[in-house]
mmCIF file of C-alpha atoms and ligand atoms in Angstrom:
data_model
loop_
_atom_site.group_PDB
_atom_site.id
_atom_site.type_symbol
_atom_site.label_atom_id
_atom_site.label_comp_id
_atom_site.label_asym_id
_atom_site.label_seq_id
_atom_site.Cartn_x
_atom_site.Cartn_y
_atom_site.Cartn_z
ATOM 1 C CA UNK A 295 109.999 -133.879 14.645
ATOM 2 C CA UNK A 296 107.574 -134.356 17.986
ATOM 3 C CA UNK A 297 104.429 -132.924 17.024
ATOM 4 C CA UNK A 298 102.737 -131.139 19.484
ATOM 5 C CA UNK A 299 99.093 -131.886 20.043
ATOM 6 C CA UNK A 300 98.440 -128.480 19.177
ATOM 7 C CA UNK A 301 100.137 -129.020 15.704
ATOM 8 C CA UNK A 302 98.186 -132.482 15.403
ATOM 9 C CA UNK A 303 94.764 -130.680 15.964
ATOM 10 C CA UNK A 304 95.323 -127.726 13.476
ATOM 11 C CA UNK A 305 96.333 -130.855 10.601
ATOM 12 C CA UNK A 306 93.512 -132.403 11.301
ATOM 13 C CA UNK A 307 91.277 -129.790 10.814
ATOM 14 C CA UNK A 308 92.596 -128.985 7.921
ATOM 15 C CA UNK A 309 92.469 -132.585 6.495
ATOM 16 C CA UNK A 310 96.160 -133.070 6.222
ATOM 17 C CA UNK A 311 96.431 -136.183 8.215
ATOM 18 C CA UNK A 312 93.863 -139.192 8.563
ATOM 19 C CA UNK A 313 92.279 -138.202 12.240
ATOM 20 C CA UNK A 314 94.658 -140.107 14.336
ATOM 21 C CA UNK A 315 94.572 -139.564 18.187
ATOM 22 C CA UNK A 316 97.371 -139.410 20.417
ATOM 23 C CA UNK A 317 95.919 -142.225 21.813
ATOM 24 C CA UNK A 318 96.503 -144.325 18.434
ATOM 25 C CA UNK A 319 92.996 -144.877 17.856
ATOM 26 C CA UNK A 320 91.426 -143.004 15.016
ATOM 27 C CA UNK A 321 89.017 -140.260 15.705
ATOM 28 C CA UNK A 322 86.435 -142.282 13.268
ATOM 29 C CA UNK A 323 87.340 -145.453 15.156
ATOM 30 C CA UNK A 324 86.638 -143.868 18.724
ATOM 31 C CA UNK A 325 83.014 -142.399 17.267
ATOM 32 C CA UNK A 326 82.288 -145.789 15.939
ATOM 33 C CA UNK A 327 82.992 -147.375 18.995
ATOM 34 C CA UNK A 328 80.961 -145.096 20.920
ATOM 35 C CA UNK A 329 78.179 -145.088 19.081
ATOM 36 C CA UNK A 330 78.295 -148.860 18.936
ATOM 37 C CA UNK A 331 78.191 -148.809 22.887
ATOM 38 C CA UNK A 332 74.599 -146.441 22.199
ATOM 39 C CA UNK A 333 73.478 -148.949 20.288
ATOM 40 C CA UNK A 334 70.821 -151.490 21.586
ATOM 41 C CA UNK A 335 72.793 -155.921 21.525
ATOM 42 C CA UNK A 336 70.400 -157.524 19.311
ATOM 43 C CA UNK A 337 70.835 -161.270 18.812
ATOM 44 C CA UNK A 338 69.623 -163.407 15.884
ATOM 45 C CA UNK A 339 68.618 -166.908 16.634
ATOM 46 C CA UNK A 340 67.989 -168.623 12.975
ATOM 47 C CA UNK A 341 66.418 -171.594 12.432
ATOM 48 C CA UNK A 342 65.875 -171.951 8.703
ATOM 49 C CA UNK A 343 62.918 -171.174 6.834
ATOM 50 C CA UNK A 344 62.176 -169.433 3.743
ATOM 51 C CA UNK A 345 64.184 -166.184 4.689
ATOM 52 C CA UNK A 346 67.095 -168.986 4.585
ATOM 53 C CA UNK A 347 66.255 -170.540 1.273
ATOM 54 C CA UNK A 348 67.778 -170.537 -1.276
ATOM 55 C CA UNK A 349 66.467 -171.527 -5.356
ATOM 56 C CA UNK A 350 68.109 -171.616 -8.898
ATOM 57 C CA UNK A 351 66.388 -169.251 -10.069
ATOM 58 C CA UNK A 352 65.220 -165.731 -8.996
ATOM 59 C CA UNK A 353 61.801 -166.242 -9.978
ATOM 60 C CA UNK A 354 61.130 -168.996 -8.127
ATOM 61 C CA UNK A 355 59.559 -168.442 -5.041
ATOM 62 C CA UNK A 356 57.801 -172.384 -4.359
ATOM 63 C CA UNK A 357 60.389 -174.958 -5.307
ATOM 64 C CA UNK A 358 63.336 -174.065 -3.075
ATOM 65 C CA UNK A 359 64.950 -175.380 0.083
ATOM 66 C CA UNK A 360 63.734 -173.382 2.775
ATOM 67 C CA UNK A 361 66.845 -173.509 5.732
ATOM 68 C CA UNK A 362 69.734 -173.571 3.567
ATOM 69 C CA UNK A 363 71.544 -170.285 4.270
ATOM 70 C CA UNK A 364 73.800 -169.983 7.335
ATOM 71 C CA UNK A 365 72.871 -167.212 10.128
ATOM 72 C CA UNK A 366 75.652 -164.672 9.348
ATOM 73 C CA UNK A 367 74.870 -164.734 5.035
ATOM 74 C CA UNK A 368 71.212 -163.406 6.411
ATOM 75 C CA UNK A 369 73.131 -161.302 8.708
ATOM 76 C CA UNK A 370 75.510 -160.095 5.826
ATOM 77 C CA UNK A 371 73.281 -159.569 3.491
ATOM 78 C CA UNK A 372 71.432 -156.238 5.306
ATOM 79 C CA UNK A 373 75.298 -154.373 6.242
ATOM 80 C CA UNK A 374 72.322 -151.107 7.186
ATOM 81 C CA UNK A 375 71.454 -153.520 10.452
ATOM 82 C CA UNK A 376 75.131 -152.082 11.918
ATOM 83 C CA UNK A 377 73.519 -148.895 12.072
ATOM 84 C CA UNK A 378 70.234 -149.751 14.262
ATOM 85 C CA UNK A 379 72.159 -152.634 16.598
ATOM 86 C CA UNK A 380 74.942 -154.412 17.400
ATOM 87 C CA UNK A 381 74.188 -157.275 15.569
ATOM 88 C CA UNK A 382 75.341 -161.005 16.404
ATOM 89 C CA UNK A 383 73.807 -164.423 15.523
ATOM 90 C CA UNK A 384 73.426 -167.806 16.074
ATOM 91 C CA UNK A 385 72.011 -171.202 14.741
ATOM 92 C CA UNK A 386 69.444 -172.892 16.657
ATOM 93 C CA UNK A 387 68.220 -174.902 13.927
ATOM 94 C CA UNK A 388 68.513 -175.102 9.802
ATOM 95 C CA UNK A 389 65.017 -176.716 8.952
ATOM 96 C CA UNK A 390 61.328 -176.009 7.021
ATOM 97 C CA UNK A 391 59.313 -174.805 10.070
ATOM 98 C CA UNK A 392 57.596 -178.258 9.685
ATOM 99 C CA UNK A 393 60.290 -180.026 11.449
ATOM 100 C CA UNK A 394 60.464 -177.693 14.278
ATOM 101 C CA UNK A 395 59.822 -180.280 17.313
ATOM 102 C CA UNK A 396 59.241 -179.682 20.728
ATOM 103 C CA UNK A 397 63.073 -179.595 21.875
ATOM 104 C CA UNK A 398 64.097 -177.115 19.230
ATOM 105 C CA UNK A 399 60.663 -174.830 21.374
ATOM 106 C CA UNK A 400 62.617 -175.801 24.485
ATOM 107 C CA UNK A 401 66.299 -174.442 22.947
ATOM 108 C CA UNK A 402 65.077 -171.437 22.178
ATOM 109 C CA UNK A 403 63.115 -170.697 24.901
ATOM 110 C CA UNK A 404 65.909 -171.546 26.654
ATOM 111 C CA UNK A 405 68.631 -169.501 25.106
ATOM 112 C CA UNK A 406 66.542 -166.634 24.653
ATOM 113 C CA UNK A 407 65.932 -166.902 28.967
ATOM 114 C CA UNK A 408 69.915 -167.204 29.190
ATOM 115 C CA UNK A 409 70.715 -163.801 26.699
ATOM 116 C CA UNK A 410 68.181 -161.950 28.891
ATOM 117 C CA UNK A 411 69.404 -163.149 32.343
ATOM 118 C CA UNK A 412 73.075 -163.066 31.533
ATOM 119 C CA UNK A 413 72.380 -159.544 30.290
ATOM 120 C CA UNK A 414 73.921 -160.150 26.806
ATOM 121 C CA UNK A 415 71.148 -158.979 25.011
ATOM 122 C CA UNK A 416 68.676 -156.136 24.768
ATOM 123 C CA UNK A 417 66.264 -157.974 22.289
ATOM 124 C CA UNK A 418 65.745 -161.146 20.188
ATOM 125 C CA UNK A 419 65.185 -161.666 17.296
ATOM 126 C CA UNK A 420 63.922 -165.436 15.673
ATOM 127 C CA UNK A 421 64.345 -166.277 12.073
ATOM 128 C CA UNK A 422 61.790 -168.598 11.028
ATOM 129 C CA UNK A 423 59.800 -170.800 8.170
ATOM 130 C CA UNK A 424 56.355 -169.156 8.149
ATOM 131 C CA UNK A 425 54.484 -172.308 8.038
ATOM 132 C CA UNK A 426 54.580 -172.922 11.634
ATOM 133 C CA UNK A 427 56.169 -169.777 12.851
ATOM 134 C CA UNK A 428 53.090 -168.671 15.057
ATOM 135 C CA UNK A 429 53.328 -172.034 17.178
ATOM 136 C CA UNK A 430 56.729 -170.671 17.833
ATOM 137 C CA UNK A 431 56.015 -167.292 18.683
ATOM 138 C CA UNK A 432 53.287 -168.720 20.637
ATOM 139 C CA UNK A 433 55.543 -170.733 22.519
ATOM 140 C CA UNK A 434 58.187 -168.167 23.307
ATOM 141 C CA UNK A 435 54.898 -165.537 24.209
ATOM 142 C CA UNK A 436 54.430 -167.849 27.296
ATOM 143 C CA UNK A 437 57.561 -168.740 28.390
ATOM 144 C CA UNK A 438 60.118 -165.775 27.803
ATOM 145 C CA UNK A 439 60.671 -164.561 31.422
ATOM 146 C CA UNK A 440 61.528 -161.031 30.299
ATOM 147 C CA UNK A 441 59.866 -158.021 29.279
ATOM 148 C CA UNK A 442 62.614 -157.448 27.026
ATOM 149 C CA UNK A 443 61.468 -157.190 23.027
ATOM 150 C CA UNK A 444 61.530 -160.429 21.027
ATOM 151 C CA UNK A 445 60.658 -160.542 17.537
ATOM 152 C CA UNK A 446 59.883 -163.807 15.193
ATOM 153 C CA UNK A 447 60.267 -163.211 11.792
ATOM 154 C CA UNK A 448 60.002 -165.028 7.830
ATOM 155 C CA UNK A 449 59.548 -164.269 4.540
ATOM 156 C CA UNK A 450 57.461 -165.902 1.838
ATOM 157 C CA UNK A 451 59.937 -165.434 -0.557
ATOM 158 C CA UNK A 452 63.540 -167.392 -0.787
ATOM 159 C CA UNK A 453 66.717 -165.246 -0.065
ATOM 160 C CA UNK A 454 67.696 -165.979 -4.019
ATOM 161 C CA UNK A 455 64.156 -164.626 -5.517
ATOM 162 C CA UNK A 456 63.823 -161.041 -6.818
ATOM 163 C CA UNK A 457 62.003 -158.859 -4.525
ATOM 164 C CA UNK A 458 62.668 -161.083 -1.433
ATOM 165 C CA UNK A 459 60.677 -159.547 1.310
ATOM 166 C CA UNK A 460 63.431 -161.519 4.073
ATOM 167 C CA UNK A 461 66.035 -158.619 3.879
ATOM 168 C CA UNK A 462 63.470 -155.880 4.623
ATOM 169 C CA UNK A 463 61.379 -158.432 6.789
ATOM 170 C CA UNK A 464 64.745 -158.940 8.745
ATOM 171 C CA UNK A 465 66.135 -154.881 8.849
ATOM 172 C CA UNK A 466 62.299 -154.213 10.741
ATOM 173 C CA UNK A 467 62.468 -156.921 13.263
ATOM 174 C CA UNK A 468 65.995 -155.225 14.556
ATOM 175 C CA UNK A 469 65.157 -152.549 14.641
ATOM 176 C CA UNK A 470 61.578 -153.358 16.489
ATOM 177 C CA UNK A 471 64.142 -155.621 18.776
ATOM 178 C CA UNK A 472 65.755 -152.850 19.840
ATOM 179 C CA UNK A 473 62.953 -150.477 20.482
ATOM 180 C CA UNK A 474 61.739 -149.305 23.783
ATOM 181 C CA UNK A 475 57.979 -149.163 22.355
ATOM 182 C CA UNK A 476 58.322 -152.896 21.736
ATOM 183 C CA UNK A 477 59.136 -153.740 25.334
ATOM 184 C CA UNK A 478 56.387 -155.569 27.506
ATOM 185 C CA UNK A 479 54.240 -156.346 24.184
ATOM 186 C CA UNK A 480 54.836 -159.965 24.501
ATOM 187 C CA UNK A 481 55.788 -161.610 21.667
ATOM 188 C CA UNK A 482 55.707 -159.765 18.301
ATOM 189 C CA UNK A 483 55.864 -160.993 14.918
ATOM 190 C CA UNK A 484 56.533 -158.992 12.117
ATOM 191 C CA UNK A 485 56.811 -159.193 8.023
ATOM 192 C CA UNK A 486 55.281 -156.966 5.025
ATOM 193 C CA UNK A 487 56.141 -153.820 7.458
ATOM 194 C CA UNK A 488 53.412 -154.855 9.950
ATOM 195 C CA UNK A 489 53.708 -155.600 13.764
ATOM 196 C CA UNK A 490 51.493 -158.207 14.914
ATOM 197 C CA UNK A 491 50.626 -160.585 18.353
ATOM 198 C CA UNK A 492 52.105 -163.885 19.262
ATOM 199 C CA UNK A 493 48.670 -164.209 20.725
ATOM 200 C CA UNK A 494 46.472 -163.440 17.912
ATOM 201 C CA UNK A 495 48.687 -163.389 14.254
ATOM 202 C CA UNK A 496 48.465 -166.318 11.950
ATOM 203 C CA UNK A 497 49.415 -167.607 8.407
ATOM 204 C CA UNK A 498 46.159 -167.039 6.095
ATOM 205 C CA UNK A 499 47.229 -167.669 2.663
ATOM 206 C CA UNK A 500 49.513 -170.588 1.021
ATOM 207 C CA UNK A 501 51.864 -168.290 -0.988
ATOM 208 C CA UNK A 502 50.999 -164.478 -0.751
ATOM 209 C CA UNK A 503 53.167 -161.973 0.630
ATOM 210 C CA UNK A 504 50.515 -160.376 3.104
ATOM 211 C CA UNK A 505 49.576 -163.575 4.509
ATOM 212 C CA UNK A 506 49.716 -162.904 8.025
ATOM 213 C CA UNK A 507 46.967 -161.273 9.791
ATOM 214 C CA UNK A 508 45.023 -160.897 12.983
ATOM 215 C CA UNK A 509 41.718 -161.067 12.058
ATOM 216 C CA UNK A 510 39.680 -160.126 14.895
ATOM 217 C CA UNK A 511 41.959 -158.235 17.142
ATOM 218 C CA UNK A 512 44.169 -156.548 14.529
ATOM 219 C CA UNK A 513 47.899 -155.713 14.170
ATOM 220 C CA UNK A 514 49.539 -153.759 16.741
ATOM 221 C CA UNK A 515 50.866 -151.482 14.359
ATOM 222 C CA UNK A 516 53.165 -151.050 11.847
ATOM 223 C CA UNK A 517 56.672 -149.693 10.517
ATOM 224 C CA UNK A 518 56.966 -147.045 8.742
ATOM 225 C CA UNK A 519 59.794 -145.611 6.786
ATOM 226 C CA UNK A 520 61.754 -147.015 9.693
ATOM 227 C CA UNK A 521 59.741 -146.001 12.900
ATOM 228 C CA UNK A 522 57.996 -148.746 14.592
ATOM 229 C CA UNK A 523 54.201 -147.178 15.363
ATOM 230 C CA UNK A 524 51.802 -149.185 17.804
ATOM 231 C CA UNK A 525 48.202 -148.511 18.131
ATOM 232 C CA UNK A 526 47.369 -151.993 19.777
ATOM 233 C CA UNK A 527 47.961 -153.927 22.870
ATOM 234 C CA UNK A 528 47.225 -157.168 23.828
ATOM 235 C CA UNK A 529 44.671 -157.938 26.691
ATOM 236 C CA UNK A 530 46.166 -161.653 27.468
ATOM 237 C CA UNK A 531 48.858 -162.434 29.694
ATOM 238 C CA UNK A 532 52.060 -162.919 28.163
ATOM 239 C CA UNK A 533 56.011 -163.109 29.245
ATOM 240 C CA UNK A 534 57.334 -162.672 32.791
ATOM 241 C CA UNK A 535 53.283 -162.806 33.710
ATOM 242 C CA UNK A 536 52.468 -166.515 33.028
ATOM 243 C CA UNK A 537 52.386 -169.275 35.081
ATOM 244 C CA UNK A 538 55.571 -171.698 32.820
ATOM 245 C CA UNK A 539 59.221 -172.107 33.624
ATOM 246 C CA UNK A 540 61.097 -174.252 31.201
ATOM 247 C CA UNK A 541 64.448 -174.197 32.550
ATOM 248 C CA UNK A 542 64.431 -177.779 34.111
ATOM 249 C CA UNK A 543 62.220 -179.167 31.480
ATOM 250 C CA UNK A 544 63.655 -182.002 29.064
ATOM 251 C CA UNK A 545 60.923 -182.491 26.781
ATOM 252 C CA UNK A 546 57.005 -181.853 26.664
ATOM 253 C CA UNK A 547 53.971 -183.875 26.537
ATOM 254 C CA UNK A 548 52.834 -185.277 23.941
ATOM 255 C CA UNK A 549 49.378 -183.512 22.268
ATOM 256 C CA UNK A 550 47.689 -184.650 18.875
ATOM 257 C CA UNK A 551 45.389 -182.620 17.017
ATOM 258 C CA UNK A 552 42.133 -184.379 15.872
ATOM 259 C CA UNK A 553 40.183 -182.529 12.941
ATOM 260 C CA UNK A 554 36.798 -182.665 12.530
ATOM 261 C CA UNK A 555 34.529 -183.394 9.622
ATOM 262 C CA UNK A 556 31.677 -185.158 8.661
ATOM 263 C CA UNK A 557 31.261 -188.713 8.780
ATOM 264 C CA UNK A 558 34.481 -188.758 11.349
ATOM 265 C CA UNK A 559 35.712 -191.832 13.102
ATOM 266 C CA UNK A 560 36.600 -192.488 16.704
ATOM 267 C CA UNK A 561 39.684 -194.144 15.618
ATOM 268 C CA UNK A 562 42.255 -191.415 16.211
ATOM 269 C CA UNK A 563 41.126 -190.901 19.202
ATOM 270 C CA UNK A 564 41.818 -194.363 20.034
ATOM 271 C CA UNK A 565 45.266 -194.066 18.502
ATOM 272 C CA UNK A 566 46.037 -190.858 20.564
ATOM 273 C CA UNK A 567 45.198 -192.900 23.531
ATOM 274 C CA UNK A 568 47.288 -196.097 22.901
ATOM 275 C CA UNK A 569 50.308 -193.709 21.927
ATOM 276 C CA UNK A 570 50.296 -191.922 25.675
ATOM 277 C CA UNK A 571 48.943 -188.755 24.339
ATOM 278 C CA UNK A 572 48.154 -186.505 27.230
ATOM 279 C CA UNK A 573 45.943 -184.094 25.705
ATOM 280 C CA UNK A 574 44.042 -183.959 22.354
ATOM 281 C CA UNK A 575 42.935 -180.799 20.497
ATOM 282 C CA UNK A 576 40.024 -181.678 18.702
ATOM 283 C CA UNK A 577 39.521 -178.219 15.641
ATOM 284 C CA UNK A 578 35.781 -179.114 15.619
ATOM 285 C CA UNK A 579 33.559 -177.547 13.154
ATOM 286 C CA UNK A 580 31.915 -174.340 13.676
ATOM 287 C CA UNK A 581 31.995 -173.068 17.671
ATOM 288 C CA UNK A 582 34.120 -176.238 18.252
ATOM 289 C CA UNK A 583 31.047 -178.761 17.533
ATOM 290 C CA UNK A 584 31.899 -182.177 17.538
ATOM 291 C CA UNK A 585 29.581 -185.461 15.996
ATOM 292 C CA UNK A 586 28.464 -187.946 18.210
ATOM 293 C CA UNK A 587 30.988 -190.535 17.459
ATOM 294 C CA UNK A 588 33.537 -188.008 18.343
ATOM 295 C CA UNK A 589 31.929 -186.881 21.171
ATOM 296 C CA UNK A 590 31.463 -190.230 22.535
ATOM 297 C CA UNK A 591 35.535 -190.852 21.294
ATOM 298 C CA UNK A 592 36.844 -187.998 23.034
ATOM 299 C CA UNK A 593 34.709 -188.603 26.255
ATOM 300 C CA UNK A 594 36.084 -192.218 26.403
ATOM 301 C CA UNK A 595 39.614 -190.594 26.366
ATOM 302 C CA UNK A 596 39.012 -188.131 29.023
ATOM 303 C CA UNK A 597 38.031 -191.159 31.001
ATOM 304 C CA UNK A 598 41.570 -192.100 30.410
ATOM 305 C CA UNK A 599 42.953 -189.282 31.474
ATOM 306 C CA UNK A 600 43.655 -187.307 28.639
ATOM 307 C CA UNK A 601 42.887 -183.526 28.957
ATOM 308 C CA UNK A 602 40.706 -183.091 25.958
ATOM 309 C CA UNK A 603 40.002 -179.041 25.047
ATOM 310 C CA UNK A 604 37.427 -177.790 22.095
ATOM 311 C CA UNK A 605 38.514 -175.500 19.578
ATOM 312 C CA UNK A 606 37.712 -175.117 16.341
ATOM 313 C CA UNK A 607 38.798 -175.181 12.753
ATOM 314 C CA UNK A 608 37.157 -171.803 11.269
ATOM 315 C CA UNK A 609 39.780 -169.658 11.357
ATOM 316 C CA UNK A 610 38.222 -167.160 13.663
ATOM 317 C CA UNK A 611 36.299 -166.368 17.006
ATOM 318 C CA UNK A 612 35.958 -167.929 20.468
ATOM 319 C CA UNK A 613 34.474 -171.436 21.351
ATOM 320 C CA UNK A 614 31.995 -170.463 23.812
ATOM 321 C CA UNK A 615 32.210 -172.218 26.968
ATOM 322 C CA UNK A 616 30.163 -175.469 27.971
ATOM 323 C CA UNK A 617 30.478 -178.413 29.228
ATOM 324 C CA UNK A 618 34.545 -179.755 29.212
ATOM 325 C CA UNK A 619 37.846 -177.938 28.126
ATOM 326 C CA UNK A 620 38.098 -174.709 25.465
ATOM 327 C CA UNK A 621 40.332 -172.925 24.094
ATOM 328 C CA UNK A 622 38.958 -169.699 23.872
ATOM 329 C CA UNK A 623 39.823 -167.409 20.881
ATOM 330 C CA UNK A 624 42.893 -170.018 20.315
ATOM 331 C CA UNK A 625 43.080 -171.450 16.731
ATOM 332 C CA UNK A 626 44.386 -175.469 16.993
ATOM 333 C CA UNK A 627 47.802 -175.286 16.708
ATOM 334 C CA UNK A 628 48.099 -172.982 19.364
ATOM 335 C CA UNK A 629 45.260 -174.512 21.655
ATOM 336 C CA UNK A 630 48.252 -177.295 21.394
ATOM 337 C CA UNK A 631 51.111 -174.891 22.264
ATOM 338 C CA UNK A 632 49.149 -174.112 25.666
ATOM 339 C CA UNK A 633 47.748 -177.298 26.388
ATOM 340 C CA UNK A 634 51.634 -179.088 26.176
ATOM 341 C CA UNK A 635 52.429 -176.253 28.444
ATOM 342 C CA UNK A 636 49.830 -176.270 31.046
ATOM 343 C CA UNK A 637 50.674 -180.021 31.213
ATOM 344 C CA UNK A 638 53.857 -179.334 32.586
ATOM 345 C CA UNK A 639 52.241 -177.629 35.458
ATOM 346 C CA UNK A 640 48.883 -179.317 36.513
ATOM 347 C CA UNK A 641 46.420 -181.834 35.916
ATOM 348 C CA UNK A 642 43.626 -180.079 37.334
ATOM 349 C CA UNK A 643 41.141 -179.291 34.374
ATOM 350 C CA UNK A 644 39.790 -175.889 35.848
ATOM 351 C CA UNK A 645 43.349 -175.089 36.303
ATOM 352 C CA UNK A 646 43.627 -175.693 32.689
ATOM 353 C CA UNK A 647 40.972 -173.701 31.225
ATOM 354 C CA UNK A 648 42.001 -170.561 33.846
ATOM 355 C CA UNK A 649 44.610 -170.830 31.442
ATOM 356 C CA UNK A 650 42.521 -170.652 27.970
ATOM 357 C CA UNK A 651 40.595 -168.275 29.904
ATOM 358 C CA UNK A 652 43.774 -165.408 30.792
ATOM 359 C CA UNK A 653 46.309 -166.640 27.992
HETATM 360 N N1 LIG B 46 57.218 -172.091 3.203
HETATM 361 C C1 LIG B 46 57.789 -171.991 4.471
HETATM 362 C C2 LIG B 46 58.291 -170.613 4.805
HETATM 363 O O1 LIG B 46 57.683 -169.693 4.354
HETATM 364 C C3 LIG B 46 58.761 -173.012 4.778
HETATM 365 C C4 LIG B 46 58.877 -173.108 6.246
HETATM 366 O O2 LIG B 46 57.919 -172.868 6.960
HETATM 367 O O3 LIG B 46 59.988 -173.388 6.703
HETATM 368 O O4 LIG B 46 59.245 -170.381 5.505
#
């Protein structure tokens, strides 16, 4: 019998036949499909961390290998992403955040550049160990040529624990990565449902679940029961505004981070020197103080040519501004980030600290 399409639409409505078109694709199929073409292309960079880890048991959340599970198990393990995004991944990197180096920066900066350009994706998102994850969302806050959302995310607990926070930590960042509020932002970074900075977020406690914050400019919102909500914005340059292009760049200069404390030595210094450091972060005490023999150290390797900038190791505030280099409200690690970048672009000291000063 040739059924009419008239016959074919009365079955379906009455739920005779599965909803097959006279096309040959299914009703369902065709809705899917469509809905999937709504949907904002969200790619998933990975590269290892705790939200990858994996442990024997499920209440152990400290002896584990962090960057052990594969980009699509993270992927497959939170099916409700399909909803918010079309979802894909890929690996940059399997590894504790401690051994993220300088080229892995440049790879992602990179490929995140290339998804944006080549149109393939509406937002990023970065799987990442926590312990260095704001040095990487740093990074990417200065050198992402795009307005278009990019999200770093981690967990403090291993994918195997109970009450992993990396499933939940992973469904937010999608969905903030394909949000329209989150365009233009710079930068976020977001776990235990909150939305904070590249610029100002950073790891505060060893183990806890809440241990990012943004202590003296605050988060930038928050997610709730799936809605992203900002109440922030950030002051500094970020993105498409700065002054770095990576594209041609094969590696970075090399900068060392010298702590201060009482009773220092000027030896690192000296060894910063003799290894071809370029630039030295010292994290002096208080507003960036250093002691004489570090002083005197540090003066003797600006002499040499290396770019040395103040910050300091409290946690909190801005080094005010004397004589040499600062790093404004900068913590160490990323006075580092922007001093390895500047490099790449001048020598020029006030040059330099124009960039402390608007970054
Ligand atoms: N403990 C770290 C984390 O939370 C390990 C790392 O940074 O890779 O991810």
């Amino acid at each position: 019998m040739k059924w009419t399409k008239k016959v074919l639409t009365f079955l379906l409505v009455v739920g005779f036949v599965t909803p097959v078109s006279l096309s040959g694709v299914t009703a369902e199929e065709s809705s899917e499909t469509e809905a999937k073409e709504d949907l904002p292309d969200v790619s998933i960079l990975a590269t290892g961390g705790t939200i990858a880890g994996s442990a024997e048991e499920n209440t152990d959340t400290t002896g584990y290998d962090a960057g052990s599970l594969a980009v699509q198990t993270l992927i497959d393990a939170v099916p409700e992403m399909e909803e918010i995004a079309d979802v894909s991944g890929e690996q940059i990197a399997n590894v504790g955040s401690p051994n993220v180096t300088n080229d892995t920066l440049l790879k992602l900066g990179k490929r995140i550049n290339e998804l944006f350009d080549s149109g393939e994706a509406d937002g990023v998102v970065v799987t990442h160990g926590t312990d260095t994850l704001e040095e990487t969302a740093y990074f990417l806050n200065l050198v992402v040529d795009s307005d278009k959302p990019v999200i770093v995310v981690g967990a403090m607990r291993p994918a195997t624990a109970m009450s992993a926070d990396g499933p939940m930590n992973l469904y937010n960042s999608v969905l903030l990565a394909g949000h329209e509020k989150s365009k233009g932002q710079g930068v976020l970074v977001s776990l235990n449902d909150r939305i904070g900075a590249a610029r100002y977020i950073t790891k505060t406690n060893t183990t806890v679940m809440d241990t990012f914050k943004s202590q003296e400019q605050g988060y930038l919102g928050a997610i709730i029961g799936g809605t992203p909500y900002f109440y922030n914005e950030v002051t500094r340059k970020h993105t498409s505004e700065t002054a770095f292009d990576i594209s041609e760049l094969d590696s970075l200069p090399q900068v060392d981070i010298i702590y201060g404390y009482q009773n220092d030595t000027s030896y690192m210094y000296e060894a910063a020197v003799e290894n071809d450091a370029e630039g030295i972060v010292v994290a002096g005490s208080g507003n960036g103080s250093m002691s004489s023999v570090s002083a005197e150290a540090a003066s003797e390797a600006t002499e040499e040519g290396v770019h040395v900038v103040r910050s300091s190791r409290v946690g909190s505030g801005t080094v005010s501004q004397r004589d040499g280099l600062t790093s404004d409200s900068l913590n160490p690690q990323k006075a580092r980030i922007l001093l390895m970048l500047a490099l790449t672009e001048t020598d020029d000291a006030d040059v330099i600290q124009s960039y402390y000063n608007q970054y």
